[in-house]
CSV table of C-alpha atoms in Angstrom, one decimal:
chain,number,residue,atom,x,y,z
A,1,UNK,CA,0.0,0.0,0.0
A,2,UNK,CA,1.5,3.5,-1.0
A,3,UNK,CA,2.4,5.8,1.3
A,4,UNK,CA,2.5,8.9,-0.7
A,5,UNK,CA,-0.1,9.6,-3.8
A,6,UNK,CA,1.1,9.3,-7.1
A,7,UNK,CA,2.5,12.5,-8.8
A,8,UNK,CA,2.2,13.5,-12.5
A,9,UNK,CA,5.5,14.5,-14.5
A,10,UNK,CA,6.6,18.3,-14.4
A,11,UNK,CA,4.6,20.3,-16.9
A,12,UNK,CA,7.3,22.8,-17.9
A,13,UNK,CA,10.6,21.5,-18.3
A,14,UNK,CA,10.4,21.5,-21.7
A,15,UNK,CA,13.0,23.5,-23.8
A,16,UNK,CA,13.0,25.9,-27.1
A,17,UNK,CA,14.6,24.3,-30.1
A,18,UNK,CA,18.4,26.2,-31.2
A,19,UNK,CA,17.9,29.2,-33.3
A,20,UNK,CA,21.4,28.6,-35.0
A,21,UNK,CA,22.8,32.1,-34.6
A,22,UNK,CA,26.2,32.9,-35.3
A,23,UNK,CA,28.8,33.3,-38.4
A,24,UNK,CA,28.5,31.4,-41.2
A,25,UNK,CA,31.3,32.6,-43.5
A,26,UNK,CA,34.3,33.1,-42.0
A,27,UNK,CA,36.9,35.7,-43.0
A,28,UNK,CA,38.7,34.9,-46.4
A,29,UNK,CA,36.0,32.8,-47.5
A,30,UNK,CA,34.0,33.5,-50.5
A,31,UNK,CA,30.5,34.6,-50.1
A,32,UNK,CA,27.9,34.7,-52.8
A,33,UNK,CA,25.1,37.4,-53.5
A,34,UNK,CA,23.0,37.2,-50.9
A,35,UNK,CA,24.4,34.8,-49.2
A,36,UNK,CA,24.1,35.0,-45.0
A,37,UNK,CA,27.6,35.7,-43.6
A,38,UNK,CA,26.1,36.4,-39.9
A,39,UNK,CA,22.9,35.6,-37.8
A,40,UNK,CA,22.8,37.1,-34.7
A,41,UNK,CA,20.8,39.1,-31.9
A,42,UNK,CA,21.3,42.7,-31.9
A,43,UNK,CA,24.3,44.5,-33.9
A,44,UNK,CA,27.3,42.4,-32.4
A,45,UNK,CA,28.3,42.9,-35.9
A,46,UNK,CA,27.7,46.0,-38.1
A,47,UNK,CA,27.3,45.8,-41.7
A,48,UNK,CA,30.5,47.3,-43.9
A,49,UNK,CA,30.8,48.0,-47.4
A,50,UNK,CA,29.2,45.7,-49.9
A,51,UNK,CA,26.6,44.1,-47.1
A,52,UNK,CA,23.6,44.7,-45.9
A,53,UNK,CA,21.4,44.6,-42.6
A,54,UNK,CA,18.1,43.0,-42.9
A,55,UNK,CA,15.3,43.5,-40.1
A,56,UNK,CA,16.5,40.5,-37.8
A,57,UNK,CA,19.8,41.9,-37.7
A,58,UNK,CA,21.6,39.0,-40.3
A,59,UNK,CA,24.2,40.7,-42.4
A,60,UNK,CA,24.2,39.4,-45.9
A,61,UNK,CA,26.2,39.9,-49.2
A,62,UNK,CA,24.9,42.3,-51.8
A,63,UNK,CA,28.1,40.9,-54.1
A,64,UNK,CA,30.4,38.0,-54.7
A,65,UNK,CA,33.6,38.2,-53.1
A,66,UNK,CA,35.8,37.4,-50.2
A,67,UNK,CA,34.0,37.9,-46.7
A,68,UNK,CA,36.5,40.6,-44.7
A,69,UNK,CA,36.0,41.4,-40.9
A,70,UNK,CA,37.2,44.5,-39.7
A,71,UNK,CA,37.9,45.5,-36.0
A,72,UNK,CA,37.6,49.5,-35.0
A,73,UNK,CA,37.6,51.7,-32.3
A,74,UNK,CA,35.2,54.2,-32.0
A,75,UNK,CA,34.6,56.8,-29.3
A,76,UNK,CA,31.4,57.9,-27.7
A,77,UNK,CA,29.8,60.4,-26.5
A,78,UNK,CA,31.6,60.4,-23.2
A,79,UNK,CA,34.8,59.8,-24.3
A,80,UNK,CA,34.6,55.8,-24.2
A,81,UNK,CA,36.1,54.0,-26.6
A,82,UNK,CA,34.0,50.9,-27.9
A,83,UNK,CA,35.0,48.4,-29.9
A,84,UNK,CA,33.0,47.9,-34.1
A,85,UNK,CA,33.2,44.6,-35.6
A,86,UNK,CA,32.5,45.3,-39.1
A,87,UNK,CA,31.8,43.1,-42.0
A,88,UNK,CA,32.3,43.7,-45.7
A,89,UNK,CA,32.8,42.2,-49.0
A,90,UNK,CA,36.0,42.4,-50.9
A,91,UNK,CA,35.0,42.2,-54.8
A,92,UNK,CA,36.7,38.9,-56.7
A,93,UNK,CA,39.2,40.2,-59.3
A,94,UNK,CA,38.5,38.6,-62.6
């Protein structure tokens, strides 16, 4: 005879699927037109010179050509500097 009554599983320990973020081209790789180079949250990454933004914030290629990433300093308003991570697209020479 039980002691203690029977208990039904937990109702919410279930977790949301992976949303894949993060580079998929990496620097010196060649990237088609319009082919997604980053997927991320926010602007971790800004978009450079032969790239785009699009609403979610995935920078893609507007040309084909090598994928470059660029590192900047930039200062603020108050005299912070912050560190850009920009992305752009080197044109193939043919």
């Amino acid at each position: 005879m039980a002691h203690k009554k029977a208990l039904g599983s937990a109702k919410k320990n279930k977790d949301s699927i992976a949303k894949r973020l993060g580079v998929k081209i990496y620097g010196g790789q060649k990237a088609q037109a319009g082919s997604i180079i980053v997927r991320q949250r926010g602007t971790r990454y800004v978009a450079g010179a032969n790239t785009m933004m699009g609403k979610d914030h995935t920078i893609f290629a507007t040309i084909p050509g090598i994928v470059h990433f660029i590192t900047k300093k930039k200062t603020g308003y108050n005299s912070l500097e912050k560190i850009i991570k920009s992305i752009s697209i080197i044109a193939d020479k043919k």
